[in-house]
Every structure is written in C-alpha cells, then in structure tokens.
XYZ file of N, CA and C in Angstrom:
501
model
N 4.083 15.381 -27.772
C 4.134 16.304 -26.653
C 3.673 17.689 -27.115
N 2.688 18.210 -26.434
C 2.194 19.540 -26.771
C 3.009 20.578 -25.982
N 2.856 21.855 -26.381
C 3.568 22.902 -25.701
C 3.088 23.105 -24.264
N 1.882 22.624 -23.973
C 1.317 22.795 -22.613
C 1.686 21.705 -21.644
N 2.379 20.657 -22.116
C 2.712 19.555 -21.234
C 4.216 19.349 -21.149
N 4.637 18.751 -20.065
C 6.040 18.502 -19.829
C 6.493 17.172 -20.426
N 5.626 16.193 -20.425
C 5.997 14.801 -20.789
C 5.355 14.366 -22.089
N 5.872 13.283 -22.684
C 5.277 12.757 -23.916
C 3.789 12.414 -23.729
N 3.047 12.507 -24.828
C 1.610 12.297 -24.754
C 1.222 10.910 -24.201
N 1.978 9.849 -24.586
C 1.601 8.523 -24.133
C 1.730 8.388 -22.601
N 2.759 9.007 -22.054
C 2.953 8.981 -20.581
C 1.876 9.838 -19.904
N 1.603 11.010 -20.452
C 0.565 11.847 -19.874
C -0.811 11.159 -19.920
N -1.110 10.511 -21.042
C -2.392 9.820 -21.171
C -2.521 8.667 -20.148
N -1.448 7.899 -19.986
C -1.434 6.818 -19.014
C -1.577 7.388 -17.598
N -0.857 8.466 -17.302
C -0.939 9.079 -15.960
C -2.378 9.552 -15.699
N -2.995 10.112 -16.711
C -4.411 10.552 -16.548
C -5.313 9.370 -16.217
N -5.117 8.250 -16.917
C -5.924 7.061 -16.640
C -5.656 6.542 -15.231
N -4.420 6.596 -14.778
C -4.056 6.160 -13.426
C -4.782 7.055 -12.398
N -4.716 8.350 -12.593
C -5.354 9.269 -11.648
C -6.872 9.028 -11.657
N -7.499 8.953 -12.803
C -8.931 8.761 -12.888
C -9.377 7.433 -12.265
N -8.648 6.342 -12.549
C -9.021 5.035 -12.037
C -8.873 4.969 -10.522
N -7.786 5.536 -10.014
C -7.592 5.522 -8.554
C -8.549 6.441 -7.827
N -8.891 7.557 -8.496
C -9.864 8.474 -7.899
C -11.215 7.763 -7.805
N -11.577 7.045 -8.826
C -12.860 6.278 -8.812
C -12.886 5.226 -7.691
N -11.722 4.708 -7.381
C -11.602 3.689 -6.318
C -11.411 4.295 -4.929
N -11.171 5.602 -4.902
C -10.895 6.283 -3.619
C -9.532 5.921 -3.053
N -8.567 5.582 -3.949
C -7.252 5.177 -3.506
C -6.235 6.313 -3.607
N -5.339 6.314 -2.618
C -4.179 7.212 -2.631
C -2.954 6.371 -2.961
N -1.963 6.988 -3.662
C -0.779 6.246 -4.050
C 0.480 6.978 -3.563
N 1.548 6.210 -3.379
C 2.859 6.749 -3.068
C 3.876 6.057 -3.982
N 4.945 6.760 -4.274
C 5.962 6.249 -5.200
C 7.331 6.338 -4.569
N 8.112 5.266 -4.696
C 9.516 5.275 -4.265
C 10.341 5.055 -5.558
N 11.090 6.071 -5.973
C 11.806 6.004 -7.240
C 13.320 6.055 -7.040
N 13.997 5.305 -7.869
C 15.458 5.410 -7.932
C 15.839 5.785 -9.356
N 15.939 4.837 -10.265
C 16.428 5.129 -11.613
C 15.558 6.072 -12.410
N 14.290 6.194 -12.058
C 13.391 7.098 -12.783
C 13.501 8.545 -12.250
N 14.148 8.725 -11.108
C 14.484 10.058 -10.633
C 13.331 11.027 -10.479
N 12.152 10.527 -10.202
C 10.993 11.402 -10.038
C 10.076 11.500 -11.255
N 10.388 10.805 -12.311
C 9.572 10.871 -13.528
C 8.136 10.361 -13.297
N 7.964 9.305 -12.493
C 6.629 8.776 -12.240
C 5.815 9.840 -11.466
N 6.459 10.396 -10.434
C 5.773 11.444 -9.665
C 5.462 12.640 -10.535
N 6.400 13.023 -11.406
C 6.150 14.172 -12.311
C 4.990 13.873 -13.242
N 4.917 12.634 -13.755
C 3.810 12.291 -14.645
C 2.462 12.394 -13.940
N 2.393 11.882 -12.710
C 1.126 11.977 -11.974
C 0.753 13.413 -11.675
N 1.730 14.219 -11.256
C 1.392 15.578 -10.870
C 1.155 16.510 -12.064
N 1.402 16.048 -13.286
C 1.100 16.763 -14.481
C -0.417 16.808 -14.716
N -1.150 15.907 -14.056
C -2.588 15.756 -14.269
C -3.340 16.657 -13.270
N -4.197 17.527 -13.768
C -5.007 18.360 -12.853
C -5.895 17.442 -11.947
N -5.919 17.763 -10.668
C -6.693 16.947 -9.719
C -5.931 15.810 -9.118
N -4.655 15.685 -9.479
C -3.870 14.541 -8.988
C -3.709 14.525 -7.485
N -3.897 15.696 -6.858
C -3.716 15.730 -5.383
C -4.757 14.864 -4.672
N -5.828 14.527 -5.334
C -6.853 13.633 -4.756
C -6.311 12.206 -4.679
N -5.288 11.865 -5.446
C -4.778 10.511 -5.550
C -3.337 10.395 -5.074
N -2.474 11.298 -5.517
C -1.030 11.202 -5.273
C -0.716 11.769 -3.893
N -0.315 10.871 -2.967
C 0.003 11.300 -1.618
C 1.414 11.876 -1.536
N 2.391 11.130 -2.019
C 3.794 11.597 -1.979
C 4.663 10.679 -2.782
N 5.865 11.261 -3.095
C 6.879 10.502 -3.799
C 8.223 10.630 -3.092
N 8.997 9.592 -3.191
C 10.328 9.573 -2.595
C 11.338 9.273 -3.725
N 12.275 10.148 -3.941
C 13.370 9.871 -4.867
C 14.560 9.504 -4.055
N 14.872 8.222 -4.052
C 15.947 7.702 -3.199
C 16.971 7.061 -4.162
N 17.827 7.882 -4.704
C 18.755 7.481 -5.743
C 19.920 6.684 -5.156
N 20.459 7.142 -4.051
C 21.607 6.463 -3.450
C 21.149 5.371 -2.500
N 22.043 4.439 -2.206
C 21.738 3.391 -1.250
C 21.436 3.998 0.137
N 22.259 5.042 0.477
C 22.047 5.709 1.774
C 20.635 6.284 1.850
N 20.142 6.904 0.787
C 18.821 7.462 0.797
C 17.766 6.370 0.932
N 17.977 5.264 0.264
C 17.042 4.129 0.395
C 16.936 3.681 1.843
N 18.085 3.602 2.509
C 18.116 3.156 3.917
C 17.557 4.212 4.857
N 18.002 5.454 4.717
C 17.617 6.522 5.642
C 16.135 6.950 5.462
N 15.720 7.116 4.206
C 14.399 7.636 3.917
C 13.313 6.593 3.949
N 13.634 5.416 3.430
C 12.593 4.355 3.317
C 12.783 3.186 4.254
N 13.883 3.181 5.001
C 14.113 2.090 5.931
C 14.553 0.772 5.297
N 15.129 0.830 4.089
C 15.616 -0.405 3.473
C 16.771 -0.929 4.279
N 16.712 -2.179 4.744
C 17.812 -2.717 5.560
C 19.115 -2.847 4.768
N 20.219 -2.515 5.405
C 21.522 -2.639 4.800
C 21.765 -4.073 4.300
N 21.329 -5.085 5.054
C 21.578 -6.430 4.644
C 20.904 -6.796 3.318
N 19.777 -6.183 2.996
C 19.144 -6.426 1.683
C 20.040 -5.857 0.577
N 20.539 -4.646 0.780
C 21.381 -4.012 -0.224
C 22.708 -4.778 -0.373
N 23.299 -5.205 0.750
C 24.548 -5.946 0.674
C 24.393 -7.343 0.071
N 23.251 -7.970 0.372
C 23.027 -9.344 -0.076
C 22.503 -9.389 -1.546
N 21.540 -8.590 -1.849
C 20.872 -8.674 -3.148
C 21.195 -7.495 -4.071
N 21.613 -6.382 -3.517
C 21.895 -5.192 -4.293
C 20.673 -4.286 -4.372
N 20.920 -3.031 -4.766
C 19.857 -2.061 -4.882
C 18.913 -2.391 -6.032
N 19.448 -3.049 -7.057
C 18.614 -3.465 -8.198
C 18.236 -4.901 -7.980
N 17.262 -5.106 -7.109
C 16.738 -6.445 -6.767
C 15.288 -6.312 -6.382
N 14.550 -7.365 -6.591
C 13.131 -7.357 -6.166
C 13.063 -7.159 -4.661
N 13.991 -7.755 -3.931
C 13.986 -7.599 -2.466
C 14.107 -6.130 -2.052
N 15.016 -5.391 -2.722
C 15.226 -3.983 -2.421
C 13.999 -3.179 -2.847
N 13.478 -3.441 -4.039
C 12.303 -2.709 -4.509
C 11.139 -2.944 -3.584
N 10.933 -4.166 -3.140
C 9.849 -4.455 -2.212
C 10.025 -3.702 -0.890
N 11.262 -3.667 -0.378
C 11.517 -2.933 0.856
C 11.318 -1.426 0.657
N 11.649 -0.922 -0.549
C 11.394 0.478 -0.837
C 9.882 0.772 -0.864
N 9.129 -0.080 -1.526
C 7.672 0.102 -1.611
C 7.040 0.008 -0.213
N 7.492 -0.981 0.535
C 6.989 -1.137 1.912
C 7.298 0.107 2.758
N 8.503 0.625 2.612
C 8.894 1.843 3.346
C 8.080 3.072 2.913
N 7.804 3.164 1.616
C 6.987 4.285 1.124
C 5.559 4.203 1.676
N 5.031 2.991 1.709
C 3.683 2.828 2.244
C 3.619 3.162 3.725
N 4.623 2.714 4.492
C 4.680 2.966 5.917
C 4.843 4.446 6.253
N 5.490 5.186 5.344
C 5.776 6.576 5.580
C 4.802 7.513 4.846
N 3.638 6.992 4.520
C 2.662 7.797 3.779
C 1.245 7.463 4.249
N 0.315 8.150 3.654
C -1.103 7.907 3.915
C -1.715 7.120 2.735
N -0.879 6.582 1.880
C -1.314 5.895 0.670
C -1.927 4.519 0.954
N -2.743 4.083 -0.006
C -3.330 2.767 0.036
C -2.453 1.769 -0.729
N -1.699 2.280 -1.668
C -0.801 1.433 -2.489
C 0.472 2.212 -2.753
N 1.597 1.499 -2.745
C 2.897 2.109 -3.037
C 3.604 1.243 -4.044
N 4.321 1.884 -4.942
C 5.185 1.146 -5.882
C 6.600 1.689 -5.718
N 7.545 0.839 -6.154
C 8.961 1.226 -6.143
C 9.612 0.796 -7.432
N 10.611 1.561 -7.848
C 11.356 1.319 -9.083
C 12.827 1.491 -8.764
N 13.657 0.540 -9.185
C 15.102 0.672 -9.048
C 15.733 -0.069 -10.233
N 16.759 0.505 -10.810
C 17.340 -0.142 -11.994
C 18.650 0.441 -12.455
N 19.134 -0.114 -13.556
C 20.391 0.318 -14.161
C 20.027 0.964 -15.509
N 20.007 2.299 -15.509
C 19.622 3.020 -16.727
C 20.781 3.220 -17.710
N 21.995 3.072 -17.216
C 23.147 3.162 -18.094
C 23.604 4.572 -18.362
N 24.531 4.743 -19.258
C 25.082 3.696 -20.114
C 26.155 2.843 -19.403
N 26.533 3.252 -18.178
C 27.471 2.429 -17.407
C 26.713 1.885 -16.200
N 27.425 1.096 -15.404
C 26.858 0.604 -14.137
C 26.317 -0.812 -14.202
N 26.155 -1.342 -15.419
C 25.655 -2.679 -15.557
C 26.722 -3.735 -15.225
N 26.223 -4.941 -14.871
C 27.096 -6.085 -14.651
C 26.601 -7.247 -15.497
N 27.305 -8.343 -15.438
C 26.876 -9.548 -16.200
C 25.514 -10.033 -15.683
N 25.325 -9.990 -14.355
C 24.066 -10.443 -13.779
C 22.954 -9.397 -13.897
N 23.320 -8.110 -13.868
C 22.373 -7.025 -13.955
C 22.860 -6.028 -14.999
N 22.648 -6.364 -16.270
C 23.112 -5.467 -17.341
C 22.310 -4.195 -17.404
N 22.834 -3.189 -18.126
C 22.113 -1.965 -18.358
C 20.739 -2.352 -18.971
N 19.707 -1.733 -18.444
C 18.357 -2.018 -18.851
C 17.584 -2.886 -17.868
N 18.291 -3.373 -16.835
C 17.646 -4.177 -15.785
C 16.923 -3.213 -14.835
N 15.610 -3.394 -14.678
C 14.831 -2.548 -13.774
C 13.897 -3.457 -12.991
N 13.789 -3.192 -11.667
C 12.904 -3.992 -10.811
C 11.800 -3.064 -10.305
N 10.657 -3.686 -10.119
C 9.440 -2.986 -9.669
C 8.846 -3.774 -8.537
N 8.188 -3.083 -7.623
C 7.444 -3.750 -6.563
C 6.221 -2.939 -6.226
N 5.178 -3.640 -5.762
C 3.941 -2.956 -5.346
C 3.458 -3.582 -4.062
N 3.081 -2.728 -3.111
C 2.474 -3.215 -1.878
C 1.173 -2.429 -1.639
N 0.200 -3.144 -1.091
C -1.071 -2.534 -0.773
C -1.327 -2.595 0.734
N -1.844 -1.524 1.261
C -2.110 -1.472 2.684
C -3.096 -2.575 3.051
N -2.766 -3.339 4.090
C -3.645 -4.415 4.569
C -3.434 -5.753 3.904
N -2.644 -5.824 2.830
C -2.371 -7.118 2.221
C -1.346 -7.885 3.008
N -1.619 -9.125 3.264
C -0.677 -9.960 4.017
C 0.003 -11.004 3.119
N -0.379 -11.031 1.828
C 0.159 -12.056 0.939
C 1.596 -11.798 0.528
N 2.063 -12.574 -0.410
C 3.388 -12.436 -0.964
C 3.548 -11.045 -1.614
N 4.706 -10.431 -1.478
C 4.911 -9.148 -2.126
C 4.860 -9.299 -3.635
N 4.422 -8.270 -4.313
C 4.399 -8.262 -5.770
C 5.685 -7.628 -6.267
N 6.466 -8.330 -7.062
C 7.682 -7.785 -7.592
C 7.965 -8.339 -8.951
N 8.735 -7.599 -9.715
C 9.028 -8.038 -11.079
C 10.350 -7.429 -11.534
N 11.117 -8.232 -12.212
C 12.376 -7.760 -12.794
C 12.165 -7.723 -14.332
N 12.476 -6.591 -14.888
C 12.358 -6.422 -16.353
C 13.703 -6.115 -16.954
N 13.921 -6.569 -18.163
C 15.164 -6.220 -18.878
C 14.747 -5.503 -20.152
N 14.918 -4.179 -20.148
C 14.622 -3.333 -21.283
C 15.818 -3.296 -22.223
N 15.574 -3.190 -23.506
C 16.662 -3.038 -24.456
C 17.464 -1.797 -24.128
N 18.774 -1.950 -24.015
C 19.622 -0.792 -23.608
C 19.873 0.169 -24.746
N 18.768 0.706 -25.319
C 18.900 1.641 -26.429
C 19.480 2.957 -26.008
N 18.995 3.549 -24.893
C 19.516 4.762 -24.347
C 19.064 4.888 -22.923
N 19.753 5.690 -22.186
C 19.362 5.963 -20.782
C 17.951 6.529 -20.728
N 17.685 7.509 -21.610
C 16.369 8.138 -21.625
C 15.304 7.094 -21.947
N 15.508 6.218 -22.869
C 14.495 5.254 -23.262
C 14.237 4.258 -22.153
N 15.288 3.823 -21.483
C 15.108 2.882 -20.312
C 14.284 3.551 -19.255
N 14.569 4.804 -18.951
C 13.819 5.525 -17.912
C 12.364 5.758 -18.366
N 12.176 6.010 -19.639
C 10.798 6.185 -20.139
C 10.028 4.893 -20.028
N 10.630 3.772 -20.463
C 9.973 2.471 -20.348
C 9.665 2.101 -18.909
N 10.581 2.389 -18.009
C 10.360 2.109 -16.570
C 9.231 2.959 -16.028
N 9.142 4.202 -16.473
C 8.046 5.067 -16.019
C 6.702 4.530 -16.481
N 6.599 4.095 -17.734
C 5.377 3.525 -18.243
C 4.977 2.258 -17.445
N 5.962 1.391 -17.188
C 5.681 0.176 -16.450
C 5.204 0.495 -15.025
N 5.852 1.465 -14.405
C 5.465 1.845 -13.029
C 4.046 2.431 -13.026
N 3.724 3.248 -13.986
C 2.357 3.797 -14.049
C 1.331 2.687 -14.216
N 1.647 1.716 -15.045
C 0.718 0.564 -15.238
C 0.490 -0.184 -13.922
N 1.549 -0.259 -13.094
C 1.409 -0.942 -11.806
C 0.447 -0.220 -10.851
N 0.239 1.057 -11.121
C -0.665 1.854 -10.256
C -2.136 1.744 -10.618
N -2.437 1.028 -11.719
C -3.855 0.849 -12.041
C -4.494 -0.096 -11.041
N -5.701 0.226 -10.597
C -6.387 -0.665 -9.652
C -6.720 -2.009 -10.295
C-alpha cells in the first residue's frame, strides 16, 4: 500500500483491471454488499475514471436493509438466512433492478469472530452475479475462507467479488 492509496496494492490492481475491462466492454456495474461493508465499492472508486463503470453500491448490512433497500423477500431470509446463495441472488437482482447497471454482484457472509453456526461457520461468504437480460439460472457461489481474522475474511471476500466483476 502506497501513501497515495487507501487499499492494499493487490486489491487496487484488481480493481483497476475490473474498471478497465468493463470500460472496454461498455458495461456499468452495481454492488450489493453486506459483510464487506462497502469495501468493494471503495476499491472501485479508488480508480480514476471509475465513474464510467461504477453505477452505484448498496451497503445492506442488516436484514431490514436487505429487504427495504434491495427488495429481498422476508421468506428468503427466514427460510435460508442472510448468508445463503438465495439471499445473495435476491440482493444482486435487487441491485440490478434499482440501478442503471448491466451487471450486479452481491456479497453476504459471516466475517466473525462471532456469529457463525455449525452450518455457516465464521468465514462462510456467499456471492451472486446477475446480468441484465439474462434469463438463465442465477450465478451463485458459497465460499468458506479460513477464519484467520475478520479483516482477512473481508479482504478475501472483496477480492472474490472484484473477480466476479470481470467480463
């Protein structure tokens, strides 16, 4: 990390590649974040010229925010939980519907050090991506990162989310 940047070099470099690749494709992106708390949006906006690609970000940390801001149905949260591919997909779908973006991703997880369960231990993070006009199956993934620290889980989730934004 240099004195001129906010984030680690590897995240900034990846964010730069995301902005450049999406700019070349003429794509706009939107982000719905929970456990990353705006880190993905911050990484993208650290890059000069990002306004050509980054449409908007939603930090929906609470279940209420997920429902009110992104339209995540209560039954998804009650049935599957906020840390589920179903919830992440609903978050991404809501971000896409509430933006001018061509693609939206969502991130939700258990960063710890508390909050984990046997089924969803600390380090469990889910991701989803939706593209405007796609009618196929939603893209979603559950990852289990080593629960080394809250910061490291959030950093790994940010990297994974940025990678999902590559065309």
